[in-house]
Amino acid sequence: MSLKTGYGTETETSETVIYLENLCKSFGENHVLRNFNLRLNKGENIVILGRSGSGKSVLIKCIIGLIKPDSGIIRVLQQDMSGIGLRELDQIRSRVGFLFQSNALYDSMTVRENLEFPLRRHRREMSEEEVARLVEEALTNVGLPHTINMMPSELSGGMRKRIALARTLILKPEIILYDEPTTGLDPITAGEISDLMIELGKKYHTSSIIISHDMHCVKKVAEKIVMLIEGKCYQEGTYEQLKASENEAVRKFFES
Amino acid sequence: MWENIKNSVIEIGEIARFFIRFFREFFRKGYEFREMLRQCFFLGYKSLGLVAITGFIIGLVITIQSRPTLIKFGAEAWLPGMISVSLVREIVPVITALICAGKIGSGIGAELGSMKVTEQIDAMEVSGTNPFKYLVVTRVTAVTFMVPLLVVFADAISLYGGYLGVNLRGAISWDLYWTQVMESLSFGDIIPSISKTFFFGFAIGIISCYKGYTTQHGTEGVGRSANAAVVVSSLMVFVLDLVAVQITDLLQLI
């Protein structure tokens, strides 16, 4: 892969699962995204790297339909997200997992209820036995089957992240959007979470967009890195390519 | 000054939009009935103890304080009738609504506020759930129906407190006390008093949900939302009480 500066309009192929073209989003005078382009292919893991407040979280929230972009094209799994109906949006969301930065576990529910929630909402026809089996499988995948009846407040930061990951994966999504998955964790736990992301990604053949500042995590999981600077795709390439970049704004990330 | 006025007008507009959205979502297909029942349990049943103690004390205190004045006029025998009208018409509905504004309002404001700042509401949305319907419609409906039930319960407890209060210094039989209470109360006392509590409940629910659902600025915002939910809904209880008394007066039910 060659190092690319800037990002032109990429062509969409049958392998493309997420396609963004000229995406713009502003909050008042703050222009967060300016003609942002991105293409995520099947089985690919892309890391979006950028400074805090550069619009990375806004970008993935636009993809999942939590924030409406001002203009531009978003196509997820070949479905155009502009003007999409609620039913179609729910169908897309059942195929796209989202791991929130704050984990977003429901405080008033047990671990079991947290995991059952997306299943009961997206797979209403599923039997009780099947729901129980999938919950058990998801917890085993993240190595925490004993926490099934615990409340989120009883779990450590790393355990909460694992449970959140289990909840994201329980619907067996084709794409996963990770919003800073290792933020706030100690280096050992962060490394375990990165390994888990790679392992589960391989097991379920998912494609993913990962937002992270943790360069150890980035190095482990990224097949391609996209630099988001000034709302645009500033540069893209592999970890090694960007580390060797002559551009100071890019290199600074890898020096820290 | 100008900025404050502008912000207040914007907030009133936002509340109006929230209010309209509530009715739109309420009548939209797919009701979260199980969640509403769960909220009825948490918001209603879990408030019974507090409401019972408050009602009992209010009944007892009003009776003890009213006695000397009635004795002055030689009208001690009117005590059960007088306290029953005061309690059922005004004191118990307002006090119970204020207790609910404090307990339920702060609970909803803080719960929804923390859900908002920790992205739980977003998580609900990506899990194929309409968070407004699941969190707001269910809670507002539950509070609207639970506050009147709590008021009826508190009415009964406060009248029992009144019975004990009368018997502290005097002597009245159980049967005579309740006969006098029932003779003093008419449907014109009970129906407006219960009817207004539906509006109290709705106001507490919608204001608390609005404050919680629109929380901003992290955990600091959660505290502000819980506080504002209690203050604004308590104020609304008094405003609605004033409107209710005017309507009752117009209908000549006083």
Short mmCIF file of C-alpha atoms in Angstrom, two decimals:
data_model
loop_
_atom_site.label_atom_id
_atom_site.label_comp_id
_atom_site.label_asym_id
_atom_site.label_seq_id
_atom_site.Cartn_x
_atom_site.Cartn_y
_atom_site.Cartn_z
CA MET A 1 0.00 0.00 0.00
CA SER A 2 1.38 3.40 -0.90
CA LEU A 3 1.12 6.44 1.35
CA LYS A 4 -1.59 8.79 0.12
CA THR A 5 -1.91 12.45 0.91
CA GLY A 6 -5.43 13.79 0.71
CA TYR A 7 -8.27 11.60 -0.36
CA GLY A 8 -10.09 11.86 -3.64
CA THR A 9 -13.49 10.36 -4.36
CA GLU A 10 -13.01 6.63 -4.04
CA THR A 11 -14.97 4.28 -6.20
CA GLU A 12 -17.40 1.90 -4.54
CA THR A 13 -17.06 -1.80 -5.29
CA SER A 14 -19.11 -4.83 -4.33
CA GLU A 15 -16.64 -5.40 -1.48
CA THR A 16 -17.30 -1.95 0.01
CA VAL A 17 -19.31 -2.08 3.24
CA ILE A 18 -19.05 1.59 4.22
CA TYR A 19 -18.74 4.35 1.66
CA LEU A 20 -18.50 8.03 2.57
CA GLU A 21 -18.29 10.79 -0.01
CA ASN A 22 -17.86 14.52 0.63
CA LEU A 23 -19.27 14.25 4.14
CA CYS A 24 -19.74 17.61 5.85
CA LYS A 25 -20.87 18.36 9.39
CA SER A 26 -20.74 21.65 11.29
CA PHE A 27 -21.82 22.72 14.76
CA GLY A 28 -22.38 26.46 14.38
CA GLU A 29 -19.09 27.93 13.25
CA ASN A 30 -17.20 24.76 14.08
CA HIS A 31 -16.75 22.84 10.82
CA VAL A 32 -16.02 19.34 12.10
CA LEU A 33 -16.07 17.40 8.84
CA ARG A 34 -15.22 18.99 5.49
CA ASN A 35 -15.72 16.83 2.43
CA PHE A 36 -14.57 13.69 4.20
CA ASN A 37 -14.20 10.58 2.05
CA LEU A 38 -13.70 7.00 3.20
CA ARG A 39 -14.15 3.47 1.93
CA LEU A 40 -14.18 0.43 4.20
CA ASN A 41 -13.94 -2.91 2.46
CA LYS A 42 -15.16 -6.26 3.75
CA GLY A 43 -12.83 -7.76 6.37
CA GLU A 44 -10.78 -4.57 6.68
CA ASN A 45 -9.87 -2.79 9.96
CA ILE A 46 -9.39 0.95 9.56
CA VAL A 47 -8.21 3.19 12.37
CA ILE A 48 -9.20 6.85 12.31
CA LEU A 49 -6.56 8.92 14.02
CA GLY A 50 -6.91 12.55 14.94
CA ARG A 51 -6.68 15.01 17.80
CA SER A 52 -9.39 15.27 20.47
CA GLY A 53 -12.32 17.26 19.12
CA SER A 54 -11.31 16.66 15.52
CA GLY A 55 -14.67 15.00 14.76
CA LYS A 56 -13.83 11.29 14.91
CA SER A 57 -16.77 10.38 17.16
CA VAL A 58 -19.06 12.61 15.10
CA LEU A 59 -17.95 10.71 12.01
CA ILE A 60 -18.91 7.27 13.30
CA LYS A 61 -22.14 8.62 14.82
CA CYS A 62 -23.02 9.95 11.35
CA ILE A 63 -22.39 6.48 9.92
CA ILE A 64 -24.80 4.79 12.35
CA GLY A 65 -27.41 7.56 11.97
CA LEU A 66 -27.13 9.06 15.48
CA ILE A 67 -26.06 12.40 14.00
CA LYS A 68 -27.36 13.76 10.73
CA PRO A 69 -24.66 15.11 8.41
CA ASP A 70 -25.14 18.48 6.72
CA SER A 71 -24.29 17.08 3.31
CA GLY A 72 -22.53 14.20 1.60
CA ILE A 73 -23.19 10.56 0.87
CA ILE A 74 -23.16 7.75 3.43
CA ARG A 75 -23.73 4.22 2.18
CA VAL A 76 -23.65 1.38 4.69
CA LEU A 77 -23.89 -2.19 3.36
CA GLN A 78 -24.99 -0.72 0.00
CA GLN A 79 -27.85 1.16 1.67
CA ASP A 80 -27.99 4.94 1.25
CA MET A 81 -28.47 6.42 4.73
CA SER A 82 -29.98 9.75 3.60
CA GLY A 83 -33.75 9.78 3.85
CA ILE A 84 -33.77 6.20 5.12
CA GLY A 85 -36.96 5.02 6.87
CA LEU A 86 -37.00 3.94 10.53
CA ARG A 87 -37.53 0.28 9.67
CA GLU A 88 -34.64 0.20 7.19
CA LEU A 89 -32.45 2.11 9.65
CA ASP A 90 -33.15 -0.50 12.34
CA GLN A 91 -32.28 -3.26 9.88
CA ILE A 92 -28.95 -1.61 9.09
CA ARG A 93 -28.26 -1.02 12.78
CA SER A 94 -28.81 -4.71 13.50
CA ARG A 95 -25.93 -5.43 11.11
CA VAL A 96 -23.62 -2.72 12.47
CA GLY A 97 -22.26 -2.90 16.02
CA PHE A 98 -21.22 0.19 17.96
CA LEU A 99 -18.91 0.08 20.96
CA PHE A 100 -19.34 3.32 22.88
CA GLN A 101 -16.45 5.13 24.51
CA SER A 102 -18.27 5.13 27.86
CA ASN A 103 -19.43 1.50 27.30
CA ALA A 104 -23.06 2.70 27.67
CA LEU A 105 -24.11 -0.33 29.71
CA TYR A 106 -27.60 0.18 31.13
CA ASP A 107 -27.04 0.87 34.83
CA SER A 108 -30.49 -0.34 35.88
CA MET A 109 -30.11 -3.74 34.20
CA THR A 110 -28.02 -6.80 35.03
CA VAL A 111 -25.33 -8.03 32.63
CA ARG A 112 -27.79 -10.64 31.32
CA GLU A 113 -30.48 -8.00 30.66
CA ASN A 114 -27.92 -5.72 29.02
CA LEU A 115 -26.99 -8.48 26.59
CA GLU A 116 -30.58 -9.55 26.02
CA PHE A 117 -31.71 -6.01 25.20
CA PRO A 118 -30.47 -5.78 21.56
CA LEU A 119 -31.53 -9.38 20.92
CA ARG A 120 -35.09 -8.81 22.12
CA ARG A 121 -35.31 -5.60 20.09
CA HIS A 122 -33.75 -6.71 16.82
CA ARG A 123 -34.67 -10.41 16.87
CA ARG A 124 -38.16 -10.39 18.30
CA GLU A 125 -38.95 -13.83 16.90
CA MET A 126 -36.09 -15.50 18.82
CA SER A 127 -37.00 -18.11 21.46
CA GLU A 128 -36.03 -17.80 25.13
CA GLU A 129 -33.63 -20.76 24.82
CA GLU A 130 -31.89 -19.20 21.83
CA VAL A 131 -31.56 -15.85 23.65
CA ALA A 132 -30.07 -17.60 26.71
CA ARG A 133 -27.65 -19.55 24.52
CA LEU A 134 -26.44 -16.44 22.69
CA VAL A 135 -25.98 -14.52 25.96
CA GLU A 136 -23.90 -17.38 27.35
CA GLU A 137 -21.86 -17.60 24.14
CA ALA A 138 -21.21 -13.84 24.11
CA LEU A 139 -20.04 -13.88 27.74
CA THR A 140 -17.83 -16.90 27.15
CA ASN A 141 -16.27 -15.11 24.15
CA VAL A 142 -15.14 -12.27 26.41
CA GLY A 143 -14.18 -14.60 29.28
CA LEU A 144 -16.77 -13.37 31.77
CA PRO A 145 -19.54 -16.00 32.04
CA HIS A 146 -19.62 -15.65 35.86
CA THR A 147 -20.78 -12.01 35.69
CA ILE A 148 -24.15 -12.86 34.15
CA ASN A 149 -26.23 -11.80 37.15
CA MET A 150 -24.05 -8.89 38.23
CA MET A 151 -24.93 -5.21 37.87
CA PRO A 152 -22.62 -2.98 35.76
CA SER A 153 -21.69 -1.00 38.90
CA GLU A 154 -20.13 -4.17 40.36
CA LEU A 155 -17.71 -4.56 37.45
CA SER A 156 -14.23 -3.10 36.93
CA GLY A 157 -13.45 -0.80 33.98
CA GLY A 158 -11.94 -3.62 31.94
CA MET A 159 -14.84 -5.96 32.69
CA ARG A 160 -17.35 -3.30 31.68
CA LYS A 161 -15.51 -2.84 28.38
CA ARG A 162 -15.60 -6.60 27.76
CA ILE A 163 -19.32 -6.77 28.54
CA ALA A 164 -19.94 -3.81 26.22
CA LEU A 165 -17.97 -5.66 23.53
CA ALA A 166 -20.03 -8.80 24.16
CA ARG A 167 -23.23 -6.77 23.79
CA THR A 168 -21.94 -5.24 20.54
CA LEU A 169 -21.09 -8.66 19.14
CA ILE A 170 -24.19 -10.53 20.29
CA LEU A 171 -26.08 -9.69 17.09
CA LYS A 172 -23.11 -10.97 15.03
CA PRO A 173 -22.72 -7.67 13.16
CA GLU A 174 -20.92 -7.45 9.84
CA ILE A 175 -19.33 -4.10 10.74
CA ILE A 176 -18.20 -2.82 14.15
CA LEU A 177 -17.57 0.83 14.96
CA TYR A 178 -15.27 1.22 17.96
CA ASP A 179 -15.22 4.59 19.70
CA GLU A 180 -11.96 4.73 21.66
CA PRO A 181 -12.13 1.15 22.93
CA THR A 182 -9.09 1.32 25.23
CA THR A 183 -9.46 4.83 26.68
CA GLY A 184 -9.27 4.91 30.47
CA LEU A 185 -7.86 1.39 30.81
CA ASP A 186 -4.48 0.38 32.18
CA PRO A 187 -1.91 -0.73 29.54
CA ILE A 188 -2.34 -4.45 30.31
CA THR A 189 -6.14 -4.38 30.13
CA ALA A 190 -5.95 -2.15 27.03
CA GLY A 191 -3.69 -4.74 25.39
CA GLU A 192 -6.15 -7.52 26.31
CA ILE A 193 -9.05 -5.58 24.81
CA SER A 194 -7.04 -4.99 21.60
CA ASP A 195 -6.27 -8.72 21.37
CA LEU A 196 -9.93 -9.54 21.99
CA MET A 197 -10.99 -7.17 19.20
CA ILE A 198 -8.63 -8.91 16.77
CA GLU A 199 -9.64 -12.40 17.91
CA LEU A 200 -13.40 -11.76 17.73
CA GLY A 201 -13.03 -9.87 14.45
CA LYS A 202 -11.39 -12.95 12.93
CA LYS A 203 -13.94 -15.32 14.49
CA TYR A 204 -16.98 -13.43 13.17
CA HIS A 205 -15.34 -12.04 9.99
CA THR A 206 -16.21 -8.44 10.82
CA SER A 207 -14.99 -5.22 9.23
CA SER A 208 -14.31 -2.35 11.57
CA ILE A 209 -13.64 1.32 11.96
CA ILE A 210 -11.69 2.04 15.13
CA ILE A 211 -11.21 5.42 16.72
CA SER A 212 -8.29 5.43 19.08
CA HIS A 213 -5.54 7.54 20.56
CA ASP A 214 -3.83 4.54 22.07
CA MET A 215 -0.90 3.95 19.71
CA HIS A 216 -0.27 0.43 21.08
CA CYS A 217 -3.86 -0.48 20.19
CA VAL A 218 -3.55 1.26 16.82
CA LYS A 219 -0.36 -0.65 16.00
CA LYS A 220 -2.01 -3.97 16.88
CA VAL A 221 -5.37 -3.64 15.16
CA ALA A 222 -4.87 -1.28 12.22
CA GLU A 223 -4.52 -2.59 8.70
CA LYS A 224 -4.91 0.95 7.45
CA ILE A 225 -4.80 4.28 9.27
CA VAL A 226 -6.64 7.37 8.13
CA MET A 227 -5.52 10.69 9.58
CA LEU A 228 -8.44 13.03 10.27
CA ILE A 229 -7.04 16.54 10.41
CA GLU A 230 -9.04 19.75 9.86
CA GLY A 231 -12.12 17.68 9.05
CA LYS A 232 -10.53 15.99 6.07
CA CYS A 233 -8.75 12.77 5.24
CA TYR A 234 -5.30 14.23 5.59
CA GLN A 235 -3.25 11.14 4.91
CA GLU A 236 -3.72 7.39 4.87
CA GLY A 237 -1.40 4.40 4.96
CA THR A 238 -0.15 1.60 7.15
CA TYR A 239 1.28 2.19 10.64
CA GLU A 240 4.86 2.02 9.40
CA GLN A 241 4.18 4.29 6.41
CA LEU A 242 2.61 7.01 8.52
CA LYS A 243 5.28 6.70 11.19
CA ALA A 244 7.86 7.44 8.54
CA SER A 245 5.82 10.29 7.08
CA GLU A 246 7.63 13.52 6.37
CA ASN A 247 4.59 15.50 7.37
CA GLU A 248 5.12 16.86 10.88
CA ALA A 249 1.42 16.92 11.83
CA VAL A 250 1.23 13.20 11.08
CA ARG A 251 4.56 12.19 12.57
CA LYS A 252 3.77 13.89 15.90
CA PHE A 253 1.16 11.20 16.65
CA PHE A 254 3.75 8.47 16.33
CA GLU A 255 6.45 10.22 18.31
CA SER A 256 4.43 10.46 21.52
CA MET B 1 -30.68 40.44 31.01
CA TRP B 2 -31.58 40.29 27.30
CA GLU B 3 -29.67 37.05 27.02
CA ASN B 4 -31.65 35.55 29.95
CA ILE B 5 -34.98 36.47 28.35
CA LYS B 6 -33.83 35.01 25.04
CA ASN B 7 -32.74 31.75 26.72
CA SER B 8 -36.04 31.49 28.63
CA VAL B 9 -38.04 31.92 25.42
CA ILE B 10 -35.89 29.27 23.69
CA GLU B 11 -36.41 26.88 26.63
CA ILE B 12 -40.20 27.37 26.57
CA GLY B 13 -40.12 26.59 22.85
CA GLU B 14 -38.05 23.46 23.49
CA ILE B 15 -40.47 22.28 26.22
CA ALA B 16 -43.39 22.86 23.84
CA ARG B 17 -41.64 20.74 21.17
CA PHE B 18 -40.96 18.04 23.74
CA PHE B 19 -44.62 18.15 24.82
CA ILE B 20 -45.84 17.77 21.21
CA ARG B 21 -43.35 14.97 20.60
CA PHE B 22 -44.69 13.15 23.68
CA PHE B 23 -48.23 13.04 22.24
CA ARG B 24 -46.95 12.09 18.79
CA GLU B 25 -44.97 9.18 20.22
CA PHE B 26 -47.77 8.25 22.64
CA PHE B 27 -50.19 7.61 19.81
CA ARG B 28 -47.61 5.95 17.55
CA LYS B 29 -47.87 2.16 17.25
CA GLY B 30 -45.76 -0.11 19.45
CA TYR B 31 -46.39 0.68 23.10
CA GLU B 32 -43.77 -0.31 25.70
CA PHE B 33 -46.35 -1.76 28.08
CA ARG B 34 -43.98 -3.88 30.17
CA GLU B 35 -41.65 -0.98 30.78
CA MET B 36 -44.60 1.21 31.77
CA LEU B 37 -45.72 -1.36 34.36
CA ARG B 38 -42.16 -1.54 35.67
CA GLN B 39 -42.14 2.24 36.02
CA CYS B 40 -45.52 2.17 37.79
CA PHE B 41 -43.94 -0.21 40.30
CA PHE B 42 -40.82 1.90 40.81
CA LEU B 43 -42.45 5.32 40.74
CA GLY B 44 -45.74 4.43 42.45
CA TYR B 45 -45.32 1.44 44.73
CA LYS B 46 -41.87 2.53 45.90
CA SER B 47 -43.30 5.92 46.96
CA LEU B 48 -46.08 4.41 49.10
CA GLY B 49 -44.11 4.48 52.37
CA LEU B 50 -43.07 8.11 52.03
CA VAL B 51 -46.54 9.22 50.99
CA ALA B 52 -48.15 7.23 53.84
CA ILE B 53 -45.92 8.78 56.52
CA THR B 54 -46.43 12.29 55.12
CA GLY B 55 -50.20 11.82 54.85
CA PHE B 56 -50.47 10.45 58.38
CA ILE B 57 -48.46 13.29 59.92
CA ILE B 58 -50.33 15.97 57.97
CA GLY B 59 -53.71 14.53 59.07
CA LEU B 60 -52.60 14.39 62.69
CA VAL B 61 -51.01 17.86 62.74
CA ILE B 62 -53.90 19.64 60.99
CA THR B 63 -56.35 18.09 63.47
CA ILE B 64 -54.30 19.04 66.51
CA GLN B 65 -53.80 22.60 65.25
CA SER B 66 -57.43 23.13 64.25
CA ARG B 67 -58.91 22.01 67.56
CA PRO B 68 -58.17 25.17 69.70
CA THR B 69 -59.77 27.50 67.14
CA LEU B 70 -62.90 25.37 66.88
CA ILE B 71 -63.12 25.12 70.70
CA LYS B 72 -63.09 28.95 70.86
CA PHE B 73 -66.26 28.99 68.77
CA GLY B 74 -67.74 25.99 70.58
CA ALA B 75 -67.61 24.02 67.37
CA GLU B 76 -65.40 21.12 68.39
CA ALA B 77 -67.93 18.68 66.98
CA TRP B 78 -67.22 20.07 63.50
CA LEU B 79 -63.59 18.97 63.69
CA PRO B 80 -63.90 15.74 61.61
CA GLY B 81 -65.93 17.50 58.93
CA MET B 82 -63.62 20.50 58.71
CA ILE B 83 -60.36 18.59 58.55
CA SER B 84 -61.73 16.11 56.00
CA VAL B 85 -62.66 18.91 53.59
CA SER B 86 -59.29 20.68 54.07
CA LEU B 87 -57.30 17.49 53.66
CA VAL B 88 -59.14 15.99 50.70
CA ARG B 89 -59.66 19.19 48.74
CA GLU B 90 -56.31 20.83 49.06
CA ILE B 91 -53.68 19.80 51.55
CA VAL B 92 -53.15 16.13 50.69
CA PRO B 93 -53.18 16.51 46.86
CA VAL B 94 -50.69 19.38 46.96
CA ILE B 95 -48.41 17.87 49.62
CA THR B 96 -48.41 14.47 47.88
CA ALA B 97 -47.67 16.10 44.52
CA LEU B 98 -44.78 18.03 46.08
CA ILE B 99 -43.43 14.85 47.66
CA CYS B 100 -43.67 13.17 44.24
CA ALA B 101 -42.02 16.15 42.55
CA GLY B 102 -39.13 15.73 45.00
CA LYS B 103 -38.78 11.98 44.96
CA ILE B 104 -39.94 11.00 41.46
CA GLY B 105 -38.86 14.22 39.72
CA SER B 106 -35.30 14.10 40.99
CA GLY B 107 -35.11 10.37 40.28
CA ILE B 108 -36.23 10.73 36.67
CA GLY B 109 -34.10 13.85 36.09
CA ALA B 110 -30.96 12.18 37.42
CA GLU B 111 -31.59 8.78 35.79
CA LEU B 112 -32.29 10.11 32.31
CA GLY B 113 -29.56 12.72 32.71
CA SER B 114 -26.91 10.13 33.53
CA MET B 115 -28.20 7.90 30.72
CA LYS B 116 -27.79 10.80 28.35
CA VAL B 117 -24.24 11.75 29.35
CA THR B 118 -23.02 8.13 29.41
CA GLU B 119 -24.44 7.50 25.91
CA GLN B 120 -26.97 4.91 27.16
CA ILE B 121 -29.73 6.68 25.24
CA ASP B 122 -27.64 6.45 22.04
CA ALA B 123 -26.97 2.77 22.80
CA MET B 124 -30.70 2.20 23.11
CA GLU B 125 -31.27 3.85 19.74
CA VAL B 126 -28.70 1.68 17.97
CA SER B 127 -30.30 -1.37 19.63
CA GLY B 128 -33.45 -0.83 17.60
CA THR B 129 -35.40 0.98 20.32
CA ASN B 130 -37.03 4.37 20.16
CA PRO B 131 -35.55 5.83 23.38
CA PHE B 132 -38.20 8.55 23.62
CA LYS B 133 -40.97 5.98 23.61
CA TYR B 134 -39.13 3.59 25.90
CA LEU B 135 -37.90 6.12 28.46
CA VAL B 136 -40.11 9.21 28.26
CA VAL B 137 -43.57 8.01 27.23
CA THR B 138 -43.53 5.17 29.76
CA ARG B 139 -42.37 7.35 32.66
CA VAL B 140 -44.74 10.24 31.96
CA THR B 141 -47.69 7.84 31.62
CA ALA B 142 -46.73 6.00 34.80
CA VAL B 143 -46.40 9.20 36.85
CA THR B 144 -49.69 10.57 35.43
CA PHE B 145 -51.56 7.52 36.73
CA MET B 146 -49.57 6.87 39.89
CA VAL B 147 -49.85 10.35 41.46
CA PRO B 148 -53.70 10.21 41.65
CA LEU B 149 -53.52 6.72 43.17
CA LEU B 150 -50.96 7.90 45.71
CA VAL B 151 -53.20 10.88 46.53
CA VAL B 152 -56.23 8.63 47.16
CA PHE B 153 -54.06 6.44 49.38
CA ALA B 154 -52.66 9.49 51.21
CA ASP B 155 -56.23 10.87 51.64
CA ALA B 156 -57.24 7.70 53.47
CA ILE B 157 -54.11 7.65 55.64
CA SER B 158 -54.40 11.35 56.50
CA LEU B 159 -58.04 10.90 57.54
CA TYR B 160 -56.95 8.05 59.76
CA GLY B 161 -54.30 10.41 61.21
CA GLY B 162 -57.14 12.88 61.75
CA TYR B 163 -59.12 10.24 63.67
CA LEU B 164 -56.17 9.69 66.02
CA GLY B 165 -55.72 13.46 66.33
CA VAL B 166 -59.33 13.97 67.38
CA ASN B 167 -59.00 11.18 69.95
CA LEU B 168 -55.84 12.61 71.49
CA ARG B 169 -57.75 15.29 73.40
CA GLY B 170 -61.32 14.23 72.89
CA ALA B 171 -63.24 11.04 72.33
CA ILE B 172 -65.02 10.04 69.17
CA SER B 173 -66.00 6.58 68.06
CA TRP B 174 -64.64 5.10 64.80
CA ASP B 175 -68.14 4.95 63.28
CA LEU B 176 -69.11 8.48 64.26
CA TYR B 177 -65.84 9.91 62.94
CA TRP B 178 -66.22 8.31 59.52
CA THR B 179 -69.92 9.18 59.34
CA GLN B 180 -69.08 12.84 59.96
CA VAL B 181 -66.23 12.71 57.42
CA MET B 182 -68.42 11.17 54.71
CA GLU B 183 -71.29 13.56 55.39
CA SER B 184 -69.00 16.58 54.95
CA LEU B 185 -67.50 15.38 51.69
CA SER B 186 -69.43 15.62 48.44
CA PHE B 187 -68.52 14.60 44.90
CA GLY B 188 -67.83 18.29 44.30
CA ASP B 189 -64.97 17.98 46.78
CA ILE B 190 -63.55 14.67 45.65
CA ILE B 191 -63.76 14.76 41.83
CA PRO B 192 -61.99 18.11 41.23
CA SER B 193 -59.40 17.17 43.84
CA ILE B 194 -58.57 13.85 42.18
CA SER B 195 -58.85 15.26 38.64
CA LYS B 196 -56.24 17.92 39.23
CA THR B 197 -53.75 15.29 40.44
CA PHE B 198 -53.65 13.74 36.95
CA PHE B 199 -52.37 17.10 35.72
CA PHE B 200 -49.92 17.31 38.65
CA GLY B 201 -48.60 13.88 37.72
CA PHE B 202 -48.33 14.71 34.04
CA ALA B 203 -46.50 17.99 34.79
CA ILE B 204 -44.03 16.24 37.12
CA GLY B 205 -43.41 13.49 34.55
CA ILE B 206 -43.01 15.66 31.46
CA ILE B 207 -40.84 18.33 33.13
CA SER B 208 -38.57 15.78 34.82
CA CYS B 209 -38.19 13.80 31.61
CA TYR B 210 -37.48 16.96 29.63
CA LYS B 211 -34.80 18.06 32.07
CA GLY B 212 -33.21 14.62 32.16
CA TYR B 213 -33.46 13.90 28.44
CA THR B 214 -31.87 17.19 27.44
CA THR B 215 -28.99 17.05 29.93
CA GLN B 216 -25.70 18.50 28.73
CA HIS B 217 -22.23 19.14 30.13
CA GLY B 218 -21.43 15.79 31.73
CA THR B 219 -21.99 14.80 35.34
CA GLU B 220 -22.30 18.41 36.44
CA GLY B 221 -25.28 18.67 34.11
CA VAL B 222 -26.90 15.62 35.73
CA GLY B 223 -27.02 17.38 39.11
CA ARG B 224 -28.41 20.51 37.48
CA SER B 225 -31.09 18.49 35.65
CA ALA B 226 -32.20 16.69 38.83
CA ASN B 227 -32.37 19.98 40.69
CA ALA B 228 -34.23 21.80 37.91
CA ALA B 229 -36.68 18.88 37.58
CA VAL B 230 -37.68 19.25 41.25
CA VAL B 231 -37.82 23.04 41.29
CA VAL B 232 -39.76 23.50 38.04
CA SER B 233 -42.20 20.63 38.65
CA SER B 234 -42.91 21.83 42.23
CA LEU B 235 -43.60 25.30 40.88
CA MET B 236 -45.87 23.83 38.20
CA VAL B 237 -47.85 21.98 40.89
CA PHE B 238 -48.73 25.33 42.51
CA VAL B 239 -49.51 26.98 39.15
CA LEU B 240 -51.80 24.09 38.18
CA ASP B 241 -53.43 24.20 41.61
CA LEU B 242 -54.23 27.87 41.05
CA VAL B 243 -55.72 27.11 37.63
CA ALA B 244 -57.69 24.18 39.09
CA VAL B 245 -59.22 26.30 41.85
CA GLN B 246 -60.32 28.92 39.29
CA ILE B 247 -61.96 26.25 37.14
CA THR B 248 -63.67 24.66 40.18
CA ASP B 249 -64.91 28.10 41.16
CA LEU B 250 -66.24 28.78 37.67
CA LEU B 251 -68.07 25.46 37.73
CA GLN B 252 -69.45 26.40 41.17
CA LEU B 253 -68.09 23.26 42.77
CA ILE B 254 -66.62 25.12 45.78
#
